[in-house]
């Protein structure tokens, strides 16, 4: 599992350790790191370097009463406001006080009229428009992150499992520059992770497609299409595959964009 | 009491053990959160959440004897960065990846070694230090650092790589 011809760049591993990668890279690199002992070891070393870097920073004194406040919470089942909640509350308080100060500066003849407006703004404007608008703006991101967190947890559980089938896909005689794919597959739940290296770009209008070939001789099951990046790397994580399909082997074909329901010969690379 | 003994006592809901653990690590956790967030109130919030998680679920730490300090440093930094990133990405502690399998706590407690690393970090060239600070404490990508500083992307990468190489060298002396 660690004889990859391809390894992640130093800078990518550093960004991985820092947690500053974009989502698409994160998924792809996670799949690779999970299967590559070399990159996992290098990543661990960078994490060590960063942890030590953080630990040697000049210490700051705790705020007065921090210890007492912490100990008081040990047996308090009710959670105190989170950092996010405090920020929301503080934001609303700030907006309210700012509006109030502006109102007090208003010339006297307009006070009554502007007062009514200020009240309306306070209750409707800030609560309903500003605060709720902020929450609405954040909701898609929160939903997206919840979905991704769930997916990563599922991926982690799968990669830690020991009952998955492991296959290497190659084209003919393997050399360091030959395309190579790795499949981790669990027939019980139909979970599959595929990574590939040294893949040339597909012909124009074409894409690669991965197939699971059932052991019972049934029709090949499509397991997702992929297009390698500029370095020739690609990954497929958890494509839709029915559970309880024992696989005899796996293959990759070149198909029209969008993929196919049946593989088009020749098989580009295969393994079992 | 070492960390493992403290954690076992914490698992038995021994408040004095938790207080001792607080005294040992709260400064580290708070300092890192404060560097990221720059607001004492928010940093205390993060520190409380991180250490309360130890109190509520010490089991996640018991299997990682000896690396609690570095683990807490990493978690504090990541949580604080999460607060910055739209305040919504608070990953549960038990799902966090531990920094590495070695006994880092022993490393951190090795004051001579840590002094050496501290000195190495303090004497880093200014541009290396600021690039690594922006990546570590501000959670910026290499591209974002490049845009913010005006330095070419390749230069930013080299600076951060070189800074970490200096840290590693100081660790290995």
PDB file of C-alpha atoms in Angstrom, chain A:
ATOM      1  CA  UNK A   1       0.000   0.000   0.000  1.00  0.00           C
ATOM      2  CA  UNK A   2       2.956   2.334   0.331  1.00  0.00           C
ATOM      3  CA  UNK A   3       4.720   1.670  -2.973  1.00  0.00           C
ATOM      4  CA  UNK A   4       3.239   4.726  -4.646  1.00  0.00           C
ATOM      5  CA  UNK A   5       5.236   6.198  -7.485  1.00  0.00           C
ATOM      6  CA  UNK A   6       3.669   9.542  -6.679  1.00  0.00           C
ATOM      7  CA  UNK A   7       3.994  11.464  -3.445  1.00  0.00           C
ATOM      8  CA  UNK A   8       2.534  14.765  -2.346  1.00  0.00           C
ATOM      9  CA  UNK A   9       4.639  17.915  -2.620  1.00  0.00           C
ATOM     10  CA  UNK A  10       6.189  19.315   0.553  1.00  0.00           C
ATOM     11  CA  UNK A  11       4.119  22.488   0.299  1.00  0.00           C
ATOM     12  CA  UNK A  12       0.902  20.509  -0.096  1.00  0.00           C
ATOM     13  CA  UNK A  13       1.716  18.446   2.984  1.00  0.00           C
ATOM     14  CA  UNK A  14       2.444  21.615   4.940  1.00  0.00           C
ATOM     15  CA  UNK A  15      -0.883  23.099   3.911  1.00  0.00           C
ATOM     16  CA  UNK A  16      -2.568  19.816   4.747  1.00  0.00           C
ATOM     17  CA  UNK A  17      -1.003  19.928   8.219  1.00  0.00           C
ATOM     18  CA  UNK A  18      -2.067  23.564   8.588  1.00  0.00           C
ATOM     19  CA  UNK A  19      -5.620  22.749   7.480  1.00  0.00           C
ATOM     20  CA  UNK A  20      -5.565  25.382   4.760  1.00  0.00           C
ATOM     21  CA  UNK A  21      -6.314  23.226   1.726  1.00  0.00           C
ATOM     22  CA  UNK A  22      -9.383  23.714  -0.404  1.00  0.00           C
ATOM     23  CA  UNK A  23     -12.107  21.078  -0.115  1.00  0.00           C
ATOM     24  CA  UNK A  24     -11.408  19.371  -3.436  1.00  0.00           C
ATOM     25  CA  UNK A  25      -7.700  19.025  -2.689  1.00  0.00           C
ATOM     26  CA  UNK A  26      -8.464  17.914   0.839  1.00  0.00           C
ATOM     27  CA  UNK A  27     -10.590  15.000  -0.340  1.00  0.00           C
ATOM     28  CA  UNK A  28      -8.031  13.900  -2.896  1.00  0.00           C
ATOM     29  CA  UNK A  29      -5.049  14.237  -0.573  1.00  0.00           C
ATOM     30  CA  UNK A  30      -6.857  12.496   2.266  1.00  0.00           C
ATOM     31  CA  UNK A  31      -7.455   9.522   0.023  1.00  0.00           C
ATOM     32  CA  UNK A  32      -3.797   9.446  -1.006  1.00  0.00           C
ATOM     33  CA  UNK A  33      -2.411   9.923   2.509  1.00  0.00           C
ATOM     34  CA  UNK A  34      -4.653   7.174   3.812  1.00  0.00           C
ATOM     35  CA  UNK A  35      -3.046   4.758   1.389  1.00  0.00           C
ATOM     36  CA  UNK A  36       0.547   6.017   1.377  1.00  0.00           C
ATOM     37  CA  UNK A  37       2.795   5.334   4.340  1.00  0.00           C
ATOM     38  CA  UNK A  38       5.511   7.655   3.037  1.00  0.00           C
ATOM     39  CA  UNK A  39       3.258  10.693   2.835  1.00  0.00           C
ATOM     40  CA  UNK A  40       1.610   9.829   6.148  1.00  0.00           C
ATOM     41  CA  UNK A  41       5.022   9.794   7.816  1.00  0.00           C
ATOM     42  CA  UNK A  42       6.059  13.097   6.266  1.00  0.00           C
ATOM     43  CA  UNK A  43       2.759  14.636   7.283  1.00  0.00           C
ATOM     44  CA  UNK A  44       3.261  13.487  10.872  1.00  0.00           C
ATOM     45  CA  UNK A  45       6.651  15.187  10.908  1.00  0.00           C
ATOM     46  CA  UNK A  46       5.179  18.476   9.680  1.00  0.00           C
ATOM     47  CA  UNK A  47       2.462  18.236  12.307  1.00  0.00           C
ATOM     48  CA  UNK A  48       5.172  17.817  14.907  1.00  0.00           C
ATOM     49  CA  UNK A  49       7.062  20.855  13.613  1.00  0.00           C
ATOM     50  CA  UNK A  50       3.892  22.951  13.679  1.00  0.00           C
ATOM     51  CA  UNK A  51       2.801  21.745  17.107  1.00  0.00           C
ATOM     52  CA  UNK A  52       6.195  22.671  18.536  1.00  0.00           C
ATOM     53  CA  UNK A  53       6.124  26.009  16.738  1.00  0.00           C
ATOM     54  CA  UNK A  54       2.787  26.756  18.416  1.00  0.00           C
ATOM     55  CA  UNK A  55       3.988  25.574  21.795  1.00  0.00           C
ATOM     56  CA  UNK A  56       7.050  27.851  21.950  1.00  0.00           C
ATOM     57  CA  UNK A  57       5.156  31.076  21.394  1.00  0.00           C
ATOM     58  CA  UNK A  58       5.421  33.600  24.248  1.00  0.00           C
ATOM     59  CA  UNK A  59       2.729  32.805  26.846  1.00  0.00           C
ATOM     60  CA  UNK A  60      -0.067  35.217  27.718  1.00  0.00           C
ATOM     61  CA  UNK A  61      -1.517  35.717  31.178  1.00  0.00           C
ATOM     62  CA  UNK A  62      -4.987  34.349  31.751  1.00  0.00           C
ATOM     63  CA  UNK A  63      -7.737  36.932  32.304  1.00  0.00           C
ATOM     64  CA  UNK A  64      -8.634  37.553  35.938  1.00  0.00           C
ATOM     65  CA  UNK A  65     -11.062  34.976  37.252  1.00  0.00           C
ATOM     66  CA  UNK A  66     -10.591  32.597  34.311  1.00  0.00           C
ATOM     67  CA  UNK A  67      -9.716  29.706  36.595  1.00  0.00           C
ATOM     68  CA  UNK A  68     -12.760  30.226  38.791  1.00  0.00           C
ATOM     69  CA  UNK A  69     -15.044  30.584  35.787  1.00  0.00           C
ATOM     70  CA  UNK A  70     -13.720  27.343  34.340  1.00  0.00           C
ATOM     71  CA  UNK A  71     -14.043  25.361  37.545  1.00  0.00           C
ATOM     72  CA  UNK A  72     -17.567  26.685  38.033  1.00  0.00           C
ATOM     73  CA  UNK A  73     -18.532  25.150  34.712  1.00  0.00           C
ATOM     74  CA  UNK A  74     -17.338  21.646  35.533  1.00  0.00           C
ATOM     75  CA  UNK A  75     -20.634  20.592  37.000  1.00  0.00           C
ATOM     76  CA  UNK A  76     -22.839  22.930  35.082  1.00  0.00           C
ATOM     77  CA  UNK A  77     -24.748  20.844  32.551  1.00  0.00           C
ATOM     78  CA  UNK A  78     -26.108  23.914  30.805  1.00  0.00           C
ATOM     79  CA  UNK A  79     -23.570  25.055  28.231  1.00  0.00           C
ATOM     80  CA  UNK A  80     -22.587  28.684  28.378  1.00  0.00           C
ATOM     81  CA  UNK A  81     -22.935  30.746  25.207  1.00  0.00           C
ATOM     82  CA  UNK A  82     -20.535  29.586  22.545  1.00  0.00           C
ATOM     83  CA  UNK A  83     -18.063  31.908  20.908  1.00  0.00           C
ATOM     84  CA  UNK A  84     -20.379  32.195  17.943  1.00  0.00           C
ATOM     85  CA  UNK A  85     -23.370  33.029  20.108  1.00  0.00           C
ATOM     86  CA  UNK A  86     -21.412  35.696  21.917  1.00  0.00           C
ATOM     87  CA  UNK A  87     -20.374  37.234  18.645  1.00  0.00           C
ATOM     88  CA  UNK A  88     -23.965  37.315  17.438  1.00  0.00           C
ATOM     89  CA  UNK A  89     -25.158  38.861  20.678  1.00  0.00           C
ATOM     90  CA  UNK A  90     -22.369  41.391  20.722  1.00  0.00           C
ATOM     91  CA  UNK A  91     -23.009  42.289  17.124  1.00  0.00           C
ATOM     92  CA  UNK A  92     -26.655  42.970  17.822  1.00  0.00           C
ATOM     93  CA  UNK A  93     -25.842  45.001  20.933  1.00  0.00           C
ATOM     94  CA  UNK A  94     -23.347  47.067  18.984  1.00  0.00           C
ATOM     95  CA  UNK A  95     -25.804  47.789  16.209  1.00  0.00           C
ATOM     96  CA  UNK A  96     -28.486  48.723  18.703  1.00  0.00           C
ATOM     97  CA  UNK A  97     -26.280  51.127  20.655  1.00  0.00           C
ATOM     98  CA  UNK A  98     -25.003  52.717  17.461  1.00  0.00           C
ATOM     99  CA  UNK A  99     -28.549  53.317  16.250  1.00  0.00           C
ATOM    100  CA  UNK A 100     -29.515  54.737  19.605  1.00  0.00           C
ATOM    101  CA  UNK A 101     -26.623  57.236  19.595  1.00  0.00           C
ATOM    102  CA  UNK A 102     -27.587  58.419  16.109  1.00  0.00           C
ATOM    103  CA  UNK A 103     -31.160  58.851  17.221  1.00  0.00           C
ATOM    104  CA  UNK A 104     -30.115  61.000  20.199  1.00  0.00           C
ATOM    105  CA  UNK A 105     -28.256  63.336  17.822  1.00  0.00           C
ATOM    106  CA  UNK A 106     -31.395  63.921  15.779  1.00  0.00           C
ATOM    107  CA  UNK A 107     -32.859  67.503  15.969  1.00  0.00           C
ATOM    108  CA  UNK A 108     -35.720  67.812  18.447  1.00  0.00           C
ATOM    109  CA  UNK A 109     -38.629  68.270  15.980  1.00  0.00           C
ATOM    110  CA  UNK A 110     -37.793  64.956  14.388  1.00  0.00           C
ATOM    111  CA  UNK A 111     -37.320  62.994  17.586  1.00  0.00           C
ATOM    112  CA  UNK A 112     -40.853  61.626  17.834  1.00  0.00           C
ATOM    113  CA  UNK A 113     -41.003  60.611  14.217  1.00  0.00           C
ATOM    114  CA  UNK A 114     -37.483  59.203  14.182  1.00  0.00           C
ATOM    115  CA  UNK A 115     -38.138  57.536  17.535  1.00  0.00           C
ATOM    116  CA  UNK A 116     -40.919  55.507  16.009  1.00  0.00           C
ATOM    117  CA  UNK A 117     -38.647  54.673  13.137  1.00  0.00           C
ATOM    118  CA  UNK A 118     -35.828  53.745  15.489  1.00  0.00           C
ATOM    119  CA  UNK A 119     -38.098  51.389  17.424  1.00  0.00           C
ATOM    120  CA  UNK A 120     -39.248  49.801  14.210  1.00  0.00           C
ATOM    121  CA  UNK A 121     -35.676  49.427  13.063  1.00  0.00           C
ATOM    122  CA  UNK A 122     -34.591  48.039  16.398  1.00  0.00           C
ATOM    123  CA  UNK A 123     -37.190  45.291  16.453  1.00  0.00           C
ATOM    124  CA  UNK A 124     -37.691  44.667  12.791  1.00  0.00           C
ATOM    125  CA  UNK A 125     -34.541  45.938  11.138  1.00  0.00           C
ATOM    126  CA  UNK A 126     -31.847  44.432  13.289  1.00  0.00           C
ATOM    127  CA  UNK A 127     -33.575  41.311  14.454  1.00  0.00           C
ATOM    128  CA  UNK A 128     -35.407  40.372  11.325  1.00  0.00           C
ATOM    129  CA  UNK A 129     -33.271  41.849   8.612  1.00  0.00           C
ATOM    130  CA  UNK A 130     -29.717  42.048   9.860  1.00  0.00           C
ATOM    131  CA  UNK A 131     -29.474  39.117  12.239  1.00  0.00           C
ATOM    132  CA  UNK A 132     -31.717  36.730  10.395  1.00  0.00           C
ATOM    133  CA  UNK A 133     -30.175  37.764   7.114  1.00  0.00           C
ATOM    134  CA  UNK A 134     -26.745  36.943   8.506  1.00  0.00           C
ATOM    135  CA  UNK A 135     -27.979  33.561   9.647  1.00  0.00           C
ATOM    136  CA  UNK A 136     -29.588  32.894   6.303  1.00  0.00           C
ATOM    137  CA  UNK A 137     -26.378  33.796   4.551  1.00  0.00           C
ATOM    138  CA  UNK A 138     -24.477  31.377   6.738  1.00  0.00           C
ATOM    139  CA  UNK A 139     -26.974  28.536   6.486  1.00  0.00           C
ATOM    140  CA  UNK A 140     -25.806  27.097   3.148  1.00  0.00           C
ATOM    141  CA  UNK A 141     -22.241  27.043   4.425  1.00  0.00           C
ATOM    142  CA  UNK A 142     -23.289  25.377   7.671  1.00  0.00           C
ATOM    143  CA  UNK A 143     -25.307  22.802   5.756  1.00  0.00           C
ATOM    144  CA  UNK A 144     -22.444  22.162   3.372  1.00  0.00           C
ATOM    145  CA  UNK A 145     -19.986  21.707   6.192  1.00  0.00           C
ATOM    146  CA  UNK A 146     -22.311  19.340   8.033  1.00  0.00           C
ATOM    147  CA  UNK A 147     -22.579  17.227   4.913  1.00  0.00           C
ATOM    148  CA  UNK A 148     -18.822  17.220   4.388  1.00  0.00           C
ATOM    149  CA  UNK A 149     -18.121  16.413   8.022  1.00  0.00           C
ATOM    150  CA  UNK A 150     -20.414  13.446   7.755  1.00  0.00           C
ATOM    151  CA  UNK A 151     -18.668  12.311   4.583  1.00  0.00           C
ATOM    152  CA  UNK A 152     -15.203  12.622   6.093  1.00  0.00           C
ATOM    153  CA  UNK A 153     -16.282  10.693   9.164  1.00  0.00           C
ATOM    154  CA  UNK A 154     -17.647   7.975   6.924  1.00  0.00           C
ATOM    155  CA  UNK A 155     -14.398   7.958   4.941  1.00  0.00           C
ATOM    156  CA  UNK A 156     -12.324   7.733   8.103  1.00  0.00           C
ATOM    157  CA  UNK A 157     -14.430   4.836   9.419  1.00  0.00           C
ATOM    158  CA  UNK A 158     -14.099   3.034   6.103  1.00  0.00           C
ATOM    159  CA  UNK A 159     -10.337   3.483   5.834  1.00  0.00           C
ATOM    160  CA  UNK A 160      -9.858   2.288   9.390  1.00  0.00           C
ATOM    161  CA  UNK A 161     -11.873  -0.866   8.703  1.00  0.00           C
ATOM    162  CA  UNK A 162     -10.020  -4.097   8.095  1.00  0.00           C
ATOM    163  CA  UNK A 163     -12.463  -6.030   5.927  1.00  0.00           C
ATOM    164  CA  UNK A 164     -12.019  -4.030   2.760  1.00  0.00           C
ATOM    165  CA  UNK A 165     -10.744  -5.566  -0.466  1.00  0.00           C
ATOM    166  CA  UNK A 166      -7.502  -4.012  -1.727  1.00  0.00           C
ATOM    167  CA  UNK A 167      -6.587  -3.944  -5.421  1.00  0.00           C
ATOM    168  CA  UNK A 168      -3.910  -2.315  -7.548  1.00  0.00           C
ATOM    169  CA  UNK A 169      -4.767  -1.476 -11.148  1.00  0.00           C
ATOM    170  CA  UNK A 170      -1.985  -1.257 -13.736  1.00  0.00           C
ATOM    171  CA  UNK A 171      -1.370  -1.145 -17.465  1.00  0.00           C
ATOM    172  CA  UNK A 172       0.856  -4.074 -18.431  1.00  0.00           C
ATOM    173  CA  UNK A 173       4.321  -4.058 -16.853  1.00  0.00           C
ATOM    174  CA  UNK A 174       4.529  -1.540 -14.086  1.00  0.00           C
ATOM    175  CA  UNK A 175       7.169   1.170 -14.094  1.00  0.00           C
ATOM    176  CA  UNK A 176       7.329   4.313 -12.031  1.00  0.00           C
ATOM    177  CA  UNK A 177       5.857   6.333 -14.870  1.00  0.00           C
ATOM    178  CA  UNK A 178       3.022   3.989 -15.695  1.00  0.00           C
ATOM    179  CA  UNK A 179      -0.525   4.884 -14.705  1.00  0.00           C
ATOM    180  CA  UNK A 180      -1.485   3.145 -11.514  1.00  0.00           C
ATOM    181  CA  UNK A 181      -4.672   2.915  -9.517  1.00  0.00           C
ATOM    182  CA  UNK A 182      -5.505   1.671  -6.049  1.00  0.00           C
ATOM    183  CA  UNK A 183      -8.910   0.464  -4.953  1.00  0.00           C
ATOM    184  CA  UNK A 184     -10.114  -0.136  -1.439  1.00  0.00           C
ATOM    185  CA  UNK A 185     -13.489  -1.837  -1.572  1.00  0.00           C
ATOM    186  CA  UNK A 186     -15.890  -3.255   0.983  1.00  0.00           C
ATOM    187  CA  UNK A 187     -18.504  -5.521  -0.573  1.00  0.00           C
ATOM    188  CA  UNK A 188     -20.591  -5.590   2.593  1.00  0.00           C
ATOM    189  CA  UNK A 189     -21.665  -1.974   2.321  1.00  0.00           C
ATOM    190  CA  UNK A 190     -20.585  -1.129  -1.214  1.00  0.00           C
ATOM    191  CA  UNK A 191     -18.033   1.419  -0.056  1.00  0.00           C
ATOM    192  CA  UNK A 192     -15.118   2.159  -2.385  1.00  0.00           C
ATOM    193  CA  UNK A 193     -12.167   4.550  -2.455  1.00  0.00           C
ATOM    194  CA  UNK A 194     -10.078   4.824  -5.599  1.00  0.00           C
ATOM    195  CA  UNK A 195      -6.881   6.804  -6.170  1.00  0.00           C
ATOM    196  CA  UNK A 196      -4.833   7.001  -9.346  1.00  0.00           C
ATOM    197  CA  UNK A 197      -1.429   8.406 -10.285  1.00  0.00           C
ATOM    198  CA  UNK A 198       0.468   9.099 -13.495  1.00  0.00           C
ATOM    199  CA  UNK A 199      -2.750   9.185 -15.480  1.00  0.00           C
ATOM    200  CA  UNK A 200      -2.573  10.971 -18.827  1.00  0.00           C
ATOM    201  CA  UNK A 201      -5.416  13.303 -19.634  1.00  0.00           C
ATOM    202  CA  UNK A 202      -8.286  11.566 -21.465  1.00  0.00           C
ATOM    203  CA  UNK A 203      -8.865  12.357 -25.148  1.00  0.00           C
ATOM    204  CA  UNK A 204     -11.020  15.449 -25.828  1.00  0.00           C
ATOM    205  CA  UNK A 205     -14.659  14.804 -24.997  1.00  0.00           C
ATOM    206  CA  UNK A 206     -13.773  11.660 -23.072  1.00  0.00           C
ATOM    207  CA  UNK A 207     -13.450  10.720 -19.418  1.00  0.00           C
ATOM    208  CA  UNK A 208     -12.202   7.755 -17.434  1.00  0.00           C
ATOM    209  CA  UNK A 209     -14.688   5.455 -15.744  1.00  0.00           C
ATOM    210  CA  UNK A 210     -14.077   2.918 -12.991  1.00  0.00           C
ATOM    211  CA  UNK A 211     -15.894  -0.420 -12.967  1.00  0.00           C
ATOM    212  CA  UNK A 212     -16.520  -3.128 -10.404  1.00  0.00           C
ATOM    213  CA  UNK A 213     -16.672  -6.568 -12.033  1.00  0.00           C
ATOM    214  CA  UNK A 214     -18.941  -8.824  -9.952  1.00  0.00           C
ATOM    215  CA  UNK A 215     -17.614 -12.232  -8.963  1.00  0.00           C
ATOM    216  CA  UNK A 216     -20.906 -13.869  -9.962  1.00  0.00           C
ATOM    217  CA  UNK A 217     -20.387 -12.885 -13.579  1.00  0.00           C
ATOM    218  CA  UNK A 218     -23.003 -10.157 -13.514  1.00  0.00           C
ATOM    219  CA  UNK A 219     -22.788  -6.969 -15.529  1.00  0.00           C
ATOM    220  CA  UNK A 220     -19.954  -4.565 -14.655  1.00  0.00           C
ATOM    221  CA  UNK A 221     -21.080  -1.919 -12.189  1.00  0.00           C
ATOM    222  CA  UNK A 222     -20.091   1.698 -12.927  1.00  0.00           C
ATOM    223  CA  UNK A 223     -18.166   3.188  -9.981  1.00  0.00           C
ATOM    224  CA  UNK A 224     -17.739   6.767 -11.068  1.00  0.00           C
ATOM    225  CA  UNK A 225     -15.993   8.832 -13.698  1.00  0.00           C
ATOM    226  CA  UNK A 226     -12.842  10.864 -13.159  1.00  0.00           C
ATOM    227  CA  UNK A 227     -10.483  13.232 -14.918  1.00  0.00           C
ATOM    228  CA  UNK A 228      -6.923  13.460 -13.560  1.00  0.00           C
ATOM    229  CA  UNK A 229      -5.403  16.757 -12.548  1.00  0.00           C
ATOM    230  CA  UNK A 230      -2.304  18.280 -14.122  1.00  0.00           C
ATOM    231  CA  UNK A 231      -0.067  15.977 -12.082  1.00  0.00           C
ATOM    232  CA  UNK A 232      -1.988  12.943 -13.298  1.00  0.00           C
ATOM    233  CA  UNK A 233      -3.691  12.276  -9.975  1.00  0.00           C
ATOM    234  CA  UNK A 234      -7.341  11.465  -9.422  1.00  0.00           C
ATOM    235  CA  UNK A 235      -9.625  10.063  -6.765  1.00  0.00           C
ATOM    236  CA  UNK A 236     -13.125   8.668  -6.423  1.00  0.00           C
ATOM    237  CA  UNK A 237     -14.590   8.496  -2.937  1.00  0.00           C
ATOM    238  CA  UNK A 238     -17.729   6.534  -2.134  1.00  0.00           C
ATOM    239  CA  UNK A 239     -19.454   6.213  -5.500  1.00  0.00           C
ATOM    240  CA  UNK A 240     -22.935   4.726  -5.488  1.00  0.00           C
ATOM    241  CA  UNK A 241     -22.481   0.947  -5.539  1.00  0.00           C
ATOM    242  CA  UNK A 242     -25.048  -1.557  -4.285  1.00  0.00           C
ATOM    243  CA  UNK A 243     -24.138  -3.437  -1.119  1.00  0.00           C
ATOM    244  CA  UNK A 244     -23.208  -7.129  -1.027  1.00  0.00           C
ATOM    245  CA  UNK A 245     -21.610  -7.345  -4.471  1.00  0.00           C
ATOM    246  CA  UNK A 246     -18.461  -9.466  -4.295  1.00  0.00           C
ATOM    247  CA  UNK A 247     -15.920  -8.165  -6.792  1.00  0.00           C
ATOM    248  CA  UNK A 248     -13.679 -10.379  -8.910  1.00  0.00           C
ATOM    249  CA  UNK A 249     -11.721  -7.410 -10.274  1.00  0.00           C
ATOM    250  CA  UNK A 250     -11.807  -3.712 -11.095  1.00  0.00           C
ATOM    251  CA  UNK A 251     -11.230  -1.915 -14.355  1.00  0.00           C
ATOM    252  CA  UNK A 252     -10.926   1.517 -15.879  1.00  0.00           C
ATOM    253  CA  UNK A 253     -12.188   2.382 -19.350  1.00  0.00           C
ATOM    254  CA  UNK A 254     -12.311   5.525 -21.469  1.00  0.00           C
ATOM    255  CA  UNK A 255     -15.871   6.701 -22.006  1.00  0.00           C
ATOM    256  CA  UNK A 256     -17.728   9.677 -23.411  1.00  0.00           C
ATOM    257  CA  UNK A 257     -18.106  12.638 -21.076  1.00  0.00           C
ATOM    258  CA  UNK A 258     -20.779  11.864 -18.503  1.00  0.00           C
ATOM    259  CA  UNK A 259     -19.871   8.197 -18.360  1.00  0.00           C
ATOM    260  CA  UNK A 260     -21.565   5.055 -19.616  1.00  0.00           C
ATOM    261  CA  UNK A 261     -23.733   2.276 -18.213  1.00  0.00           C
ATOM    262  CA  UNK A 262     -21.644  -0.386 -19.940  1.00  0.00           C
ATOM    263  CA  UNK A 263     -17.866  -0.412 -20.321  1.00  0.00           C
ATOM    264  CA  UNK A 264     -16.354   0.374 -23.707  1.00  0.00           C
ATOM    265  CA  UNK A 265     -13.447  -1.854 -24.672  1.00  0.00           C
ATOM    266  CA  UNK A 266     -10.528  -1.920 -24.460  1.00  0.00           C
ATOM    267  CA  UNK A 267     -10.095  -1.838 -20.694  1.00  0.00           C
ATOM    268  CA  UNK A 268      -7.531   0.885 -19.996  1.00  0.00           C
ATOM    269  CA  UNK A 269      -6.221  -0.754 -16.835  1.00  0.00           C
ATOM    270  CA  UNK A 270      -7.395  -3.428 -14.460  1.00  0.00           C
ATOM    271  CA  UNK A 271      -6.535  -5.280 -11.290  1.00  0.00           C
ATOM    272  CA  UNK A 272      -7.891  -7.625  -8.649  1.00  0.00           C
TER     273      UNK A 272
END
